[in-house]
Coordinates of C-alpha atoms in Angstrom, one line a residue:
M1035 CA 174.4 -95.8 76.4
T1036 CA 176.9 -94.6 79.0
I1037 CA 178.1 -98.0 80.0
Q1038 CA 181.8 -98.4 79.3
L1039 CA 183.0 -102.0 78.7
T1040 CA 186.4 -101.9 80.4
K1041 CA 188.5 -104.6 82.0
K1042 CA 186.7 -103.8 85.3
T1043 CA 183.2 -104.5 83.8
F1044 CA 184.2 -107.3 81.5
V1045 CA 185.9 -109.2 84.2
G1046 CA 182.5 -110.4 85.5
L1047 CA 182.5 -113.0 82.7
F1048 CA 185.7 -114.6 84.1
T1049 CA 185.2 -114.8 87.8
L1050 CA 184.1 -117.9 89.7
L1051 CA 180.6 -118.9 88.6
G1052 CA 178.4 -121.1 90.7
L1053 CA 175.0 -121.5 89.1
S1054 CA 173.9 -123.9 91.8
G1055 CA 172.3 -127.3 91.7
C1056 CA 173.8 -130.7 91.1
G1057 CA 177.0 -130.7 89.1
S1058 CA 179.6 -128.1 89.5
M1059 CA 179.2 -124.9 87.4
D1060 CA 182.6 -123.5 88.6
V1061 CA 184.8 -122.2 85.9
P1062 CA 188.4 -120.9 86.3
D1063 CA 189.4 -117.3 86.7
L1064 CA 191.7 -117.4 83.7
N1065 CA 193.8 -114.6 85.2
N1066 CA 191.1 -112.0 84.6
P1067 CA 191.9 -111.3 80.9
S1068 CA 191.3 -107.8 79.7
L1069 CA 188.7 -107.0 77.0
D1070 CA 191.4 -106.3 74.4
D1071 CA 193.1 -109.6 75.1
F1072 CA 189.8 -111.4 74.8
R1073 CA 188.8 -109.7 71.6
E1074 CA 192.2 -110.1 69.9
R1075 CA 193.5 -113.4 71.3
P1076 CA 190.5 -115.3 72.6
S1077 CA 191.1 -118.9 73.8
R1078 CA 188.4 -121.6 73.6
P1079 CA 188.2 -121.9 77.4
A1080 CA 187.8 -118.2 77.8
V1081 CA 185.0 -118.1 75.2
L1082 CA 183.2 -121.0 76.9
T1083 CA 183.5 -119.3 80.2
A1084 CA 182.2 -116.1 78.8
A1085 CA 179.1 -117.9 77.4
T1086 CA 178.2 -119.3 80.8
G1087 CA 178.9 -115.9 82.2
L1088 CA 175.9 -114.5 80.3
L1089 CA 173.6 -116.6 82.5
V1090 CA 175.2 -115.1 85.6
G1091 CA 174.9 -111.6 84.2
H1092 CA 171.2 -111.9 83.4
R1093 CA 170.3 -113.6 86.6
A1094 CA 172.0 -110.8 88.7
G1095 CA 169.0 -108.5 88.7
V1096 CA 166.2 -111.0 89.0
A1097 CA 165.5 -112.3 92.5
A1098 CA 166.7 -109.7 95.0
P1099 CA 164.1 -108.0 97.2
N1100 CA 164.7 -104.9 95.0
G1101 CA 165.1 -107.0 91.8
Y1102 CA 163.0 -107.3 88.7
V1103 CA 160.5 -109.9 90.0
A1104 CA 159.8 -108.0 93.2
Q1105 CA 159.8 -104.4 92.0
L1106 CA 157.5 -105.1 89.0
G1107 CA 155.4 -107.2 91.3
I1108 CA 155.1 -104.2 93.7
I1109 CA 153.9 -101.9 91.0
G1110 CA 151.5 -104.5 89.7
R1111 CA 150.0 -105.0 93.2
E1112 CA 151.2 -108.6 93.5
V1113 CA 153.8 -107.9 96.2
Y1114 CA 154.7 -105.7 99.1
V1115 CA 158.3 -105.4 100.3
I1116 CA 158.1 -104.0 103.8
D1117 CA 161.5 -103.1 105.0
P1118 CA 161.6 -100.9 108.1
A1119 CA 165.2 -99.9 107.3
D1120 CA 164.3 -98.8 103.7
P1121 CA 160.8 -97.6 103.0
R1122 CA 161.4 -96.8 99.3
S1123 CA 159.8 -100.1 98.2
I1124 CA 156.6 -98.5 99.5
D1125 CA 157.1 -94.8 99.3
E1126 CA 158.7 -94.7 95.8
L1127 CA 157.2 -97.7 94.0
L1128 CA 153.7 -97.1 95.3
G1129 CA 154.1 -93.3 95.6
P1130 CA 153.7 -90.4 93.1
T1131 CA 157.2 -90.6 91.4
M1132 CA 160.2 -92.8 91.0
D1133 CA 163.6 -91.2 91.4
P1134 CA 165.8 -91.7 88.3
G1135 CA 168.9 -91.0 90.5
T1136 CA 168.5 -94.1 92.6
P1137 CA 170.1 -97.1 91.0
A1138 CA 168.3 -99.6 93.2
F1139 CA 164.8 -98.2 92.5
G1140 CA 163.9 -95.7 89.8
G1141 CA 167.2 -96.1 88.0
N1142 CA 167.2 -99.9 88.3
H1143 CA 167.1 -102.6 85.6
W1144 CA 169.4 -100.6 83.2
T1145 CA 173.1 -100.9 84.0
N1146 CA 173.2 -104.7 84.5
P1147 CA 171.3 -105.6 81.3
Y1148 CA 173.4 -103.4 79.2
L1149 CA 176.6 -104.7 80.7
N1150 CA 175.5 -108.2 79.8
I1151 CA 174.5 -107.1 76.3
R1152 CA 177.9 -105.6 75.7
N1153 CA 179.6 -108.7 77.1
A1154 CA 177.6 -110.8 74.7
N1155 CA 178.8 -108.5 71.8
A1156 CA 182.4 -109.1 72.9
L1157 CA 181.8 -112.8 72.9
L1158 CA 180.2 -112.7 69.4
E1159 CA 183.1 -110.7 68.1
S1160 CA 185.7 -113.1 69.4
L1161 CA 184.3 -116.3 68.0
D1162 CA 185.9 -116.2 64.5
K1163 CA 189.3 -115.7 66.1
V1164 CA 189.2 -118.8 68.3
P1165 CA 191.5 -121.4 66.7
N1166 CA 190.4 -125.0 66.0
T1167 CA 186.8 -124.4 66.8
P1168 CA 184.2 -126.2 64.6
D1169 CA 181.6 -124.1 62.8
A1170 CA 178.7 -125.9 64.5
E1171 CA 180.1 -125.0 67.9
K1172 CA 180.4 -121.4 67.0
E1173 CA 176.9 -121.4 65.6
G1174 CA 175.5 -122.8 68.9
I1175 CA 177.3 -120.1 70.9
R1176 CA 176.0 -117.4 68.6
G1177 CA 172.4 -118.7 69.0
F1178 CA 172.8 -118.8 72.7
A1179 CA 174.4 -115.3 73.0
K1180 CA 171.8 -113.6 70.9
T1181 CA 168.9 -115.2 72.8
M1182 CA 170.4 -113.9 76.1
Q1183 CA 170.8 -110.5 74.5
A1184 CA 167.1 -110.5 73.6
L1185 CA 166.3 -111.4 77.2
D1186 CA 168.3 -108.5 78.6
F1187 CA 166.8 -106.0 76.1
L1188 CA 163.4 -107.3 77.2
V1189 CA 164.2 -106.3 80.8
V1190 CA 165.1 -102.8 79.7
I1191 CA 162.0 -102.2 77.5
N1192 CA 159.6 -103.9 79.9
T1193 CA 160.7 -101.4 82.5
R1194 CA 161.0 -98.3 80.3
D1195 CA 158.2 -98.9 77.8
T1196 CA 157.4 -95.8 75.8
H1197 CA 160.5 -94.0 77.1
G1198 CA 162.4 -96.3 74.7
A1199 CA 166.0 -97.3 75.1
P1200 CA 169.4 -97.4 73.2
I1201 CA 169.9 -100.5 71.0
D1202 CA 173.2 -99.7 69.2
V1203 CA 175.3 -100.4 72.2
N1204 CA 178.3 -101.8 70.5
L1205 CA 179.7 -98.4 69.6
P1206 CA 183.3 -97.4 70.5
I1207 CA 183.9 -96.2 74.0
G1208 CA 182.7 -92.7 74.5
Q1209 CA 180.0 -92.7 71.8
L1210 CA 176.4 -92.6 73.0
A1211 CA 173.9 -94.7 71.2
P1212 CA 170.7 -92.8 70.5
I1213 CA 167.5 -93.6 72.5
V1214 CA 165.0 -95.1 70.1
G1215 CA 161.3 -95.8 70.5
K1216 CA 159.7 -98.8 72.1
E1217 CA 158.8 -100.5 68.8
A1218 CA 162.3 -100.2 67.5
V1219 CA 163.6 -101.9 70.7
F1220 CA 161.0 -104.7 70.2
E1221 CA 162.1 -105.0 66.5
R1222 CA 165.7 -105.5 67.7
I1223 CA 164.6 -108.1 70.2
A1224 CA 162.6 -110.0 67.6
A1225 CA 165.5 -109.9 65.2
L1226 CA 168.0 -111.2 67.8
L1227 CA 165.6 -114.1 68.6
D1228 CA 165.1 -114.9 64.9
E1229 CA 168.8 -114.8 64.2
G1230 CA 169.5 -116.9 67.3
A1231 CA 167.0 -119.5 66.1
T1232 CA 168.8 -119.8 62.8
H1233 CA 172.2 -120.1 64.5
L1234 CA 170.8 -122.8 66.8
E1235 CA 169.5 -124.8 63.8
N1236 CA 173.1 -125.1 62.7
G1237 CA 174.5 -125.5 66.2
G1238 CA 175.2 -129.2 66.3
E1239 CA 174.0 -131.7 68.9
T1240 CA 175.5 -130.2 72.1
F1241 CA 176.6 -126.9 73.5
P1242 CA 180.4 -126.9 74.4
F1243 CA 179.7 -125.0 77.6
Q1244 CA 177.7 -125.8 80.7
L1245 CA 174.2 -124.3 81.4
S1246 CA 172.6 -124.1 84.8
P1247 CA 170.3 -126.9 86.1
G1248 CA 167.4 -124.5 85.3
F1249 CA 167.9 -125.3 81.7
A1250 CA 167.6 -129.1 82.1
G1251 CA 165.8 -130.4 79.1
F1252 CA 166.7 -127.2 77.1
N1253 CA 170.5 -127.5 77.2
T1254 CA 171.2 -128.5 73.6
P1255 CA 171.0 -126.2 70.6
T1256 CA 167.9 -128.0 69.4
T1257 CA 166.0 -127.9 72.7
F1258 CA 167.3 -124.4 73.5
R1259 CA 165.8 -123.3 70.2
Q1260 CA 162.4 -124.3 71.7
F1261 CA 163.1 -121.9 74.5
N1262 CA 164.1 -119.2 72.0
R1263 CA 160.8 -119.7 70.1
A1264 CA 158.9 -119.5 73.4
L1265 CA 160.4 -116.1 74.1
A1266 CA 159.7 -115.0 70.5
A1267 CA 156.0 -115.9 71.1
R1268 CA 155.9 -113.7 74.2
V1269 CA 157.5 -110.8 72.3
A1270 CA 155.1 -111.2 69.4
V1271 CA 152.1 -111.1 71.7
Y1272 CA 153.5 -108.0 73.4
R1273 CA 153.6 -106.4 69.9
G1274 CA 150.1 -107.6 68.9
R1275 CA 151.5 -109.8 66.1
Y1276 CA 149.3 -112.7 66.8
P1277 CA 150.0 -114.9 63.7
E1278 CA 153.7 -114.6 64.4
A1279 CA 153.0 -115.6 68.0
L1280 CA 151.1 -118.7 67.0
T1281 CA 153.8 -119.7 64.6
A1282 CA 156.5 -119.3 67.3
L1283 CA 154.4 -121.2 69.8
S1284 CA 154.1 -124.1 67.3
Q1285 CA 157.9 -124.3 67.4
S1286 CA 158.3 -123.9 71.2
F1287 CA 157.9 -126.5 74.0
L1288 CA 154.1 -125.8 74.4
N1289 CA 152.6 -129.0 75.4
P1290 CA 149.2 -129.3 77.2
S1291 CA 150.0 -133.0 78.0
A1292 CA 153.1 -132.0 79.9
S1293 CA 153.5 -130.5 83.3
L1294 CA 152.5 -126.8 83.5
D1295 CA 155.8 -126.2 85.2
L1296 CA 157.9 -127.5 82.3
G1297 CA 160.1 -124.7 81.3
V1298 CA 163.4 -122.8 81.8
Y1299 CA 164.4 -121.3 85.1
H1300 CA 167.1 -119.3 86.8
S1301 CA 169.0 -121.4 89.3
F1302 CA 170.1 -120.1 92.7
G1303 CA 172.3 -121.5 95.4
T1304 CA 174.2 -120.8 98.6
N1305 CA 177.6 -122.2 97.6
S1306 CA 180.6 -119.9 97.5
G1307 CA 180.5 -117.8 94.3
D1308 CA 176.8 -118.4 93.8
T1309 CA 173.7 -116.2 94.2
D1310 CA 170.8 -117.0 96.4
N1311 CA 167.1 -116.4 95.8
G1312 CA 166.4 -113.2 97.8
L1313 CA 162.6 -113.5 97.2
I1314 CA 162.4 -115.6 100.3
S1315 CA 163.2 -112.5 102.4
V1316 CA 161.2 -111.9 105.5
N1317 CA 160.4 -108.5 104.1
V1318 CA 158.5 -109.9 101.0
Y1319 CA 154.7 -110.3 101.4
A1320 CA 151.8 -111.0 99.1
H1321 CA 149.3 -108.3 98.2
P1322 CA 146.0 -109.1 100.0
S1323 CA 144.0 -108.4 96.8
T1324 CA 145.4 -111.7 95.4
V1325 CA 143.2 -113.5 97.9
T1326 CA 140.1 -111.2 98.0
D1327 CA 139.9 -111.1 94.1
A1328 CA 140.2 -114.9 93.7
E1329 CA 137.5 -117.3 92.6
F1330 CA 136.4 -120.4 94.6
Q1331 CA 136.4 -124.0 93.6
E1332 CA 133.1 -126.0 93.7
N1333 CA 134.0 -127.3 97.2
G1334 CA 134.3 -123.8 98.6
T1335 CA 138.1 -123.7 98.6
V1336 CA 139.8 -120.7 97.0
D1337 CA 141.5 -121.0 93.6
D1338 CA 144.2 -123.7 94.0
R1339 CA 146.9 -121.3 92.7
V1340 CA 146.3 -119.2 95.8
V1341 CA 146.4 -122.3 98.0
R1342 CA 149.7 -123.4 96.4
K1343 CA 151.4 -120.1 96.3
L1344 CA 150.4 -118.2 99.4
T1345 CA 150.3 -118.9 103.2
R1346 CA 148.5 -116.9 105.9
L1347 CA 150.5 -115.3 108.7
P1348 CA 149.3 -115.4 112.3
E1349 CA 148.8 -111.6 112.3
A1350 CA 148.9 -108.8 109.8
T1351 CA 152.0 -106.8 109.0
I1352 CA 151.4 -103.0 108.7
A1353 CA 153.4 -100.2 107.1
A1354 CA 153.0 -96.6 105.8
D1355 CA 151.0 -95.5 108.9
G1356 CA 148.5 -98.3 108.4
K1357 CA 147.9 -97.7 104.7
V1358 CA 149.7 -100.9 103.8
S1359 CA 148.5 -104.1 105.5
T1360 CA 148.8 -107.8 104.6
E1361 CA 148.6 -111.1 106.4
W1362 CA 149.8 -113.2 103.5
R1363 CA 153.2 -114.4 102.5
F1364 CA 154.4 -116.3 99.4
R1365 CA 155.4 -120.0 99.4
I1366 CA 156.4 -120.1 95.8
Y1367 CA 160.1 -119.8 96.7
P1368 CA 160.4 -121.9 99.9
T1369 CA 164.2 -121.7 100.1
N1370 CA 167.0 -119.4 99.0
S1371 CA 167.9 -122.1 96.4
S1372 CA 164.5 -122.1 94.8
P1373 CA 164.5 -121.5 91.0
V1374 CA 162.7 -118.6 89.4
P1375 CA 160.9 -119.2 86.1
I1376 CA 162.0 -117.5 82.9
I1377 CA 159.2 -119.0 80.9
R1378 CA 156.9 -122.0 81.6
N1379 CA 154.5 -124.2 79.7
E1380 CA 151.6 -122.6 81.6
E1381 CA 152.5 -119.2 80.2
L1382 CA 152.7 -120.6 76.7
I1383 CA 149.2 -122.0 76.8
L1384 CA 148.0 -118.6 78.0
L1385 CA 149.9 -116.9 75.3
R1386 CA 148.2 -119.1 72.7
A1387 CA 144.9 -118.2 74.2
E1388 CA 145.8 -114.5 74.0
A1389 CA 147.0 -114.7 70.4
N1390 CA 143.8 -116.5 69.4
I1391 CA 141.7 -113.9 71.2
G1392 CA 143.6 -111.3 69.2
E1393 CA 142.8 -113.2 66.0
R1394 CA 139.2 -113.6 67.0
N1395 CA 139.6 -117.4 67.1
L1396 CA 137.4 -117.7 70.2
G1397 CA 136.9 -121.4 70.3
P1398 CA 140.6 -122.5 70.7
A1399 CA 141.1 -119.6 73.2
V1400 CA 138.2 -120.7 75.4
D1401 CA 139.5 -124.2 75.3
D1402 CA 142.9 -123.0 76.6
L1403 CA 141.4 -120.7 79.2
N1404 CA 139.2 -123.5 80.6
F1405 CA 142.2 -125.9 80.5
I1406 CA 144.1 -123.5 82.8
R1407 CA 141.1 -122.9 85.0
T1408 CA 140.5 -126.5 85.6
T1409 CA 144.0 -127.8 85.6
S1410 CA 145.9 -125.1 87.5
G1411 CA 143.2 -123.4 89.5
R1412 CA 140.9 -126.4 89.9
L1413 CA 138.0 -124.1 89.1
S1414 CA 134.9 -125.1 87.1
P1415 CA 135.1 -124.3 83.4
R1416 CA 133.3 -121.2 82.2
L1417 CA 130.6 -121.7 79.7
D1418 CA 129.9 -118.0 79.2
I1419 CA 133.2 -116.8 77.7
D1420 CA 132.5 -114.6 74.6
E1421 CA 134.1 -111.8 72.7
N1422 CA 133.0 -109.3 75.4
N1423 CA 134.7 -111.0 78.3
A1424 CA 137.4 -113.2 76.9
L1425 CA 140.2 -110.6 77.5
D1426 CA 139.0 -110.1 81.1
E1427 CA 139.2 -113.9 81.6
L1428 CA 142.6 -114.1 80.0
L1429 CA 144.1 -111.4 82.2
K1430 CA 142.6 -113.0 85.3
Q1431 CA 144.1 -116.4 84.4
K1432 CA 147.5 -114.9 83.6
R1433 CA 147.4 -113.0 86.9
Y1434 CA 147.0 -116.1 89.0
S1435 CA 149.0 -118.5 86.9
L1436 CA 152.1 -116.2 86.6
L1437 CA 151.8 -114.7 90.0
F1438 CA 155.1 -113.3 91.3
E1439 CA 157.2 -114.8 88.5
G1440 CA 158.2 -111.7 86.5
G1441 CA 155.9 -108.7 86.7
H1442 CA 153.5 -110.2 84.2
R1443 CA 150.4 -108.5 85.7
W1444 CA 151.9 -105.0 85.5
I1445 CA 153.1 -105.6 81.9
D1446 CA 149.8 -107.0 80.8
L1447 CA 147.6 -104.4 82.3
R1448 CA 149.8 -101.6 80.8
R1449 CA 149.6 -103.2 77.4
Y1450 CA 145.8 -103.1 77.5
N1451 CA 145.5 -99.7 79.1
R1452 CA 144.1 -101.1 82.3
L1453 CA 146.6 -100.0 84.9
D1454 CA 144.0 -97.8 86.5
T1455 CA 142.2 -100.9 87.6
L1456 CA 144.9 -101.5 90.2
P1457 CA 144.3 -100.3 93.8
R1458 CA 145.8 -97.0 94.8
V1459 CA 147.3 -97.8 98.1
L1460 CA 149.0 -94.8 99.6
D1461 CA 146.8 -92.0 98.2
P1462 CA 143.9 -92.0 95.7
N1463 CA 145.9 -89.4 93.7
F1464 CA 148.9 -91.7 93.2
A1465 CA 148.2 -93.6 90.0
P1466 CA 150.2 -96.8 89.4
H1467 CA 153.5 -96.1 87.7
E1468 CA 153.4 -96.8 83.9
R1469 CA 157.2 -97.1 83.5
F1470 CA 160.5 -96.7 85.2
P1471 CA 162.4 -93.4 84.3
I1472 CA 165.6 -93.5 82.3
P1473 CA 168.4 -93.2 84.8
A1474 CA 169.6 -89.8 85.6
S1475 CA 173.2 -90.7 84.8
E1476 CA 172.1 -91.7 81.3
M1477 CA 170.2 -88.5 80.8
N1478 CA 173.0 -86.3 82.3
A1479 CA 175.5 -87.8 79.8
R1480 CA 173.3 -86.6 77.0
Q1481 CA 173.2 -83.0 78.1

C-alpha cells in the first residue's frame, strides 16, 4: 500500500465533523494534532473524535455521482450518470476498459478506504495510552473501529475482486504491503468482524462517542454488535459459507415482523462541515431495464418497488450518440440529506434465503422469497419455486429490493458468473466490467 499516514492525511480525523440530522455532531479541531502526538500522547477527547471520524472517512466515497453506489450501479446496469461535461461515466464504465490512472473512475475506491483503515489502526494503537479510561470503554471503541475497518476493506475487495488487495497496511512508512488474493482479504474482513463482535460484548452499555443519526437503534455496543453480525452474514454469503451466514443472521437484527427499512444508514446533510447526498444529482438516471424487466401485481400495476423507487420523466434523456436512453429517474433519495443504507432488514431476509438455497433448505428459502415478493413488491407468491429456479428468483428479488443501494446487483451477478446476462449498451463487444483495476499509482510503486 502506497498510502502514507502523515499529519496531512491523519488530520481528517480531527476536523469539523457534521454528520447531519438532529443533534449536533460537531467536534472540535483539537489544534490538528500530528500522528506522532496522537499515538504517543493521546487524550480522551482526541480518541473519541477519531472514533467518530471513522464514520466520516467511510462515508466520503459513498454517495457522490462518481461514488461507490453510483459507479457500481452503472456497471450493474441499475444507473446511468449522464454528465455532458464528463462522459467517462458512460465511456469508461460501460466501455471496453477502465483507466487505472483516473482516481475518480478506474482508480477509484482505493485511497479513501485505505486512509480510513490506517486511521483506525492509529486509533486502536492509541487506546492503551489514554489515561483514566475504563476498560469497557476501550473495548467498545475497539469493536467499533474493527467493524469500520471491515467495511472499508469490503469496499476495496468488492471493487477489485480477483485482483486482490493489500491487507497488512499498518507497516512502517515506506514499506509496501503485499497484494494478497481475494480469499485472504475476505478472511481478514471476517476476522475483523469476529474480533469486533467480541470487543463489543465487553463494551459496556454505551459508546463514549457520538454516532450519526443513521445508527439510531444501533448506537450502543450491544445493538451495534447486531449490525456487526449483519455484515458478517453478508461476508459469509459472499464466501459461500452458508452455515456461518445463518449463525450470524441469528445474532443480527433480522426481524420479519419489523419494517424492511430497519437498519443502519449513512447520514448526509447540508450544514457547514457536512456532506450532502450527491445521488440526487440531475445527472443520475435509472436504467430503463429496471422497468422493462419488472413483474406486475395482480391489479396490473408494476412491482411496487419500481413504483416506490422510480419516477418517469416527461421525455427521454439521450447520450452516447443515441446508444444510451432513459426516461426514468430515481426517487429513492429525494433530497440531498436523504440517508443511504449500509445494510437493512430486507437484505438480511434475502441473505437468509440465499444461505438456505446454498444449504439446499428450499422450504425456508421459498418462505423468505415469497415474503419479500408479497411484502416489498406486492406481487403474488410463487408456487413453482424449486431447486432449478430458486437462485434466479433470489437474484431477481435482490435486484429490486436492493436497487441503487450499494452495487448489489453487480456484485451478486459476478459471484454467480452471470455478468454476461447484463445488456451490452455501447457495443456488443464490450462485456460488463468484472472488476476495477488496481490504481496505476499503486502498481507503479511496486516496479
